[in-house]
């Protein structure tokens, strides 16, 4: 990608700034509160001592090398992997929901409606044998929508949002390219109007030209729908483009966190300095 | 009139761990205030930390010590050590920044790049577009380029896109890092006019201009920055 990491304009990450009302009203109240979360598979394998607060409309990037614990943390935050200790709380309107103290039913309902999860491999996030339209409609049906015409209308609208030709609505994702599958997975997640979306290397397996299109799409969707996002990526250029702020993980711990362009242009921790200085210039 | 930006005792030391521990002291005990409607020019030889100072004011680099107080509509805030949300809010409403480089994002057109600050502040799209087009005309960017991504533009064209983007909205504080560096005489003159207009509208500007003509044209005061061991002082 043609992204210069040095000598570039600081504040490019500001292109994902949350809208103007950020610091007042609903926006001033945290959406997710994470307290001392720990999930270890071995010494320094997994995640530990993780605490942070996420606000509505914020895009938080989790960066670090393979094995640093990013994906384990993402699973724990997103309700898929109970922590050994610590708490993940989500604010649903006026109520705080303790994710792992809540019943299975409540957690699953949350995952299907207010939350989304975009997998690195679209095969893991799509139902490959049913049509694109049915993939998009599934969450709405799980929420009780039954009117065929309206479901189809909604599917068409979302195909347009993610730039997939409406004529492909009855085709299965098996017949789609990798980039189209990823865009379909994004539509399938966003159709229910989630407030919080988790993404695990959403552009990881794609060609660079396809990657640029997905990144552009994600930037616009995040802003248009005012999404909060927790994004795992090992690609610092992707992090710069999408994230408002970053947490750098190494050996299961957060070693540095802050504003995205500050972390990338003036890294403080020796590991972050190594990470940033290891990027090849284009 | 009250200052809008007050810097006191600002210091910056880079501690590089790679490839071996290196400590570079760039700024020490920098203090100044900036008032609405004036342009404070950072002057001094290369390597005295002028760009570093601008980047710290923008929150792009962390201050190692000292205070940066910014007056916003809602009152004074401390930017040194502020949390990311606070810095991002200041960047959206108060702090503008123009560098010599445009960060190119694949697939995003010149027009969209320029309109973005206005759209983030809630301008209607038609209003933002009309203003962006007026700036593009003024900065002499051919209309056939407007709907292309600026990745393939020349250095001077990219810089003018960057400038158009920065002058789309009013910035109470505007930081300029060599905004005229790769421009020809005619375009440099247009940028100097834009800066004068921003001053007249009440922007407080802090800028770096290596070109003496540009500096003399816009400077209200100079902050002379000497080598790292000497103190900067305002004239």
Coordinates of C-alpha atoms in Angstrom, one line a residue, chain A residues 24-258:
Chain A
X24 CA -21.3 15.3 25.4
X25 CA -24.5 13.3 26.2
X26 CA -24.6 9.7 25.1
X27 CA -21.2 9.9 23.6
X28 CA -19.6 10.9 26.9
X29 CA -20.6 7.6 28.5
X30 CA -18.4 4.5 28.0
X31 CA -19.7 1.7 25.9
X32 CA -17.4 -1.0 27.1
X33 CA -15.5 -1.2 30.3
X34 CA -12.7 -3.8 30.6
X35 CA -11.1 -4.4 34.1
X36 CA -8.0 -6.5 34.6
X37 CA -8.9 -9.2 32.1
X38 CA -6.6 -12.2 32.1
X39 CA -6.8 -15.4 30.0
X40 CA -3.6 -17.4 29.8
X41 CA -2.7 -20.7 28.1
X42 CA 0.8 -20.6 29.4
X43 CA 3.4 -18.1 30.8
X44 CA 2.9 -14.9 28.7
X45 CA 0.7 -16.8 26.3
X46 CA -2.8 -15.2 26.0
X47 CA -3.6 -11.9 27.6
X48 CA -3.3 -10.5 31.1
X49 CA -3.6 -7.2 33.0
X50 CA -5.8 -5.7 30.3
X51 CA -7.9 -2.7 31.4
X52 CA -9.4 0.0 29.2
X53 CA -12.6 1.9 28.4
X54 CA -14.1 2.2 24.9
X55 CA -16.5 5.1 24.0
X56 CA -19.2 5.2 21.4
X57 CA -17.9 5.9 17.9
X58 CA -14.3 5.0 18.8
X59 CA -12.1 2.8 16.7
X60 CA -9.5 1.0 18.8
X61 CA -6.7 -0.9 17.1
X62 CA -4.9 -3.8 18.8
X63 CA -1.5 -4.2 17.2
X64 CA 1.5 -6.5 17.9
X65 CA 3.2 -9.6 16.4
X66 CA 1.7 -13.0 16.0
X67 CA 1.5 -14.7 19.4
X68 CA 1.3 -11.5 21.3
X69 CA -2.2 -12.3 22.5
X70 CA -4.3 -10.0 20.3
X71 CA -6.7 -12.6 19.1
X72 CA -7.1 -14.2 22.5
X73 CA -7.9 -10.7 23.9
X74 CA -10.4 -10.1 21.1
X75 CA -12.1 -13.5 21.8
X76 CA -12.4 -12.6 25.5
X77 CA -13.7 -9.1 24.8
X78 CA -16.3 -10.4 22.3
X79 CA -17.9 -13.0 24.5
X80 CA -16.3 -16.0 22.9
X81 CA -13.8 -17.0 25.5
X82 CA -14.4 -16.5 29.3
X83 CA -11.4 -14.9 31.1
X84 CA -9.6 -16.6 34.0
X85 CA -10.3 -13.4 35.9
X86 CA -11.4 -9.8 35.3
X87 CA -14.6 -8.3 34.0
X88 CA -15.9 -7.2 30.6
X89 CA -19.0 -4.9 31.0
X90 CA -21.1 -3.5 28.2
X91 CA -23.5 -0.6 28.5
X92 CA -26.9 -1.4 27.0
X93 CA -28.8 1.8 27.3
X94 CA -28.9 2.6 31.0
X95 CA -27.9 -0.9 32.1
X96 CA -24.4 -2.3 32.5
X97 CA -24.2 -5.9 31.5
X98 CA -21.4 -8.1 32.9
X99 CA -20.7 -10.2 29.9
X100 CA -19.7 -13.4 31.5
X101 CA -22.0 -13.1 34.5
X102 CA -25.0 -12.7 32.2
X103 CA -26.9 -15.8 31.1
X104 CA -26.0 -17.5 27.8
X105 CA -29.3 -16.4 26.2
X106 CA -28.6 -12.7 26.9
X107 CA -25.0 -12.9 25.7
X108 CA -26.1 -14.6 22.5
X109 CA -28.8 -12.1 21.9
X110 CA -26.3 -9.4 22.2
X111 CA -23.9 -11.0 19.8
X112 CA -26.6 -11.3 17.2
X113 CA -27.9 -7.8 17.5
X114 CA -25.9 -5.0 19.0
X115 CA -22.5 -6.6 18.3
X116 CA -20.8 -7.8 15.2
X117 CA -17.7 -9.9 14.5
X118 CA -15.8 -9.8 11.2
X119 CA -13.6 -12.8 10.8
X120 CA -10.3 -12.7 9.0
X121 CA -11.5 -15.6 6.8
X122 CA -14.9 -14.9 5.4
X123 CA -15.6 -18.7 5.4
X124 CA -15.7 -18.5 9.2
X125 CA -18.2 -15.7 9.2
X126 CA -20.5 -16.6 6.3
X127 CA -22.8 -19.5 5.5
X128 CA -21.2 -20.6 2.3
X129 CA -24.0 -22.7 1.0
X130 CA -26.8 -20.2 1.2
X131 CA -27.4 -17.1 -1.0
X132 CA -25.9 -13.7 -0.4
X133 CA -29.3 -12.4 0.3
X134 CA -30.0 -15.1 3.0
X135 CA -26.6 -14.4 4.5
X136 CA -27.6 -10.7 5.0
X137 CA -31.1 -11.5 6.1
X138 CA -30.1 -14.0 8.8
X139 CA -29.6 -11.6 11.7
X140 CA -32.8 -9.8 10.8
X141 CA -34.7 -13.1 10.8
X142 CA -33.1 -14.0 14.2
X143 CA -34.6 -10.8 15.4
X144 CA -38.1 -11.8 14.2
X145 CA -38.3 -10.2 10.8
X146 CA -40.4 -12.5 8.5
X147 CA -41.6 -10.3 5.7
X148 CA -39.9 -11.7 2.6
X149 CA -40.2 -8.5 0.5
X150 CA -38.7 -6.3 3.3
X151 CA -35.9 -8.7 4.0
X152 CA -35.0 -8.8 0.3
X153 CA -35.2 -5.0 0.1
X154 CA -32.8 -4.7 3.0
X155 CA -30.4 -7.3 1.5
X156 CA -30.3 -5.2 -1.8
X157 CA -29.6 -2.1 0.1
X158 CA -26.7 -3.7 2.0
X159 CA -25.3 -5.2 -1.2
X160 CA -25.2 -1.6 -2.5
X161 CA -23.5 -0.3 0.7
X162 CA -20.7 -2.9 0.2
X163 CA -20.5 -2.4 -3.6
X164 CA -21.7 -5.9 -4.6
X165 CA -23.9 -6.0 -7.8
X166 CA -27.5 -6.5 -6.9
X167 CA -27.7 -9.2 -9.5
X168 CA -25.6 -11.5 -7.3
X169 CA -28.2 -11.6 -4.5
X170 CA -29.3 -15.2 -5.2
X171 CA -25.7 -16.5 -5.7
X172 CA -23.9 -18.3 -2.9
X173 CA -20.6 -16.9 -1.5
X174 CA -18.9 -20.0 -3.0
X175 CA -19.1 -18.2 -6.3
X176 CA -17.7 -14.9 -4.9
X177 CA -14.1 -13.6 -5.0
X178 CA -12.2 -13.2 -1.7
X179 CA -12.8 -9.5 -1.6
X180 CA -16.5 -9.9 -2.3
X181 CA -16.8 -12.5 0.4
X182 CA -15.3 -10.1 2.9
X183 CA -17.6 -7.3 1.8
X184 CA -20.6 -9.7 2.2
X185 CA -19.4 -10.6 5.7
X186 CA -19.3 -7.0 6.6
X187 CA -22.9 -6.5 5.3
X188 CA -24.1 -9.5 7.2
X189 CA -22.7 -8.0 10.4
X190 CA -23.8 -4.5 9.9
X191 CA -27.4 -5.2 8.8
X192 CA -28.7 -5.4 12.4
X193 CA -27.3 -1.9 13.2
X194 CA -24.7 -3.0 15.7
X195 CA -23.1 -0.5 18.1
X196 CA -19.9 -2.4 18.5
X197 CA -18.0 -4.5 15.9
X198 CA -15.0 -6.7 16.5
X199 CA -12.7 -7.3 13.5
X200 CA -9.9 -9.8 13.3
X201 CA -7.4 -8.9 10.5
X202 CA -10.3 -8.0 8.2
X203 CA -8.0 -7.4 5.2
X204 CA -5.5 -10.1 6.2
X205 CA -6.0 -12.6 3.4
X206 CA -6.6 -10.3 0.6
X207 CA -4.6 -8.9 -2.4
X208 CA -3.4 -5.3 -1.9
X209 CA -5.7 -3.8 -4.4
X210 CA -8.7 -5.6 -2.9
X211 CA -7.5 -4.6 0.6
X212 CA -7.5 -0.9 -0.4
X213 CA -11.2 -1.1 -1.4
X214 CA -12.2 -2.9 1.8
X215 CA -10.3 -0.3 3.9
X216 CA -12.0 2.5 2.1
X217 CA -15.4 0.8 2.6
X218 CA -14.8 0.2 6.3
X219 CA -13.7 3.9 6.9
X220 CA -16.9 5.1 5.3
X221 CA -19.2 2.6 7.1
X222 CA -17.6 3.3 10.5
X223 CA -18.3 7.0 10.0
X224 CA -21.7 6.7 8.4
X225 CA -23.1 4.3 11.1
X226 CA -21.1 5.8 14.0
X227 CA -19.7 2.4 14.9
X228 CA -17.4 1.5 17.8
X229 CA -14.8 -0.9 16.6
X230 CA -12.1 -3.1 18.2
X231 CA -9.8 -4.1 15.4
X232 CA -7.0 -6.6 15.6
X233 CA -4.3 -6.1 12.9
X234 CA -0.6 -6.7 12.6
X235 CA -0.5 -4.2 9.7
X236 CA 0.4 -0.8 11.0
X237 CA -0.7 0.9 7.8
X238 CA -4.2 -0.5 8.3
X239 CA -4.1 0.6 11.9
X240 CA -3.1 4.1 10.9
X241 CA -5.9 4.3 8.4
X242 CA -8.7 3.0 10.6
X243 CA -7.9 3.4 14.3
X244 CA -8.4 6.5 16.5
X245 CA -6.1 5.0 19.1
X246 CA -3.9 1.9 19.5
X247 CA -2.9 -0.6 22.2
X248 CA 0.4 -2.3 21.5
X249 CA 0.5 -5.9 22.8
X250 CA 3.6 -7.9 23.5
X251 CA 3.8 -11.2 25.3
X252 CA 0.3 -11.1 26.6
X253 CA 0.5 -7.5 28.0
X254 CA -0.4 -4.0 26.7
X255 CA 3.0 -2.3 26.6
X256 CA 1.9 1.1 25.2
X257 CA -1.4 2.8 24.3
X258 CA -2.3 6.2 22.9

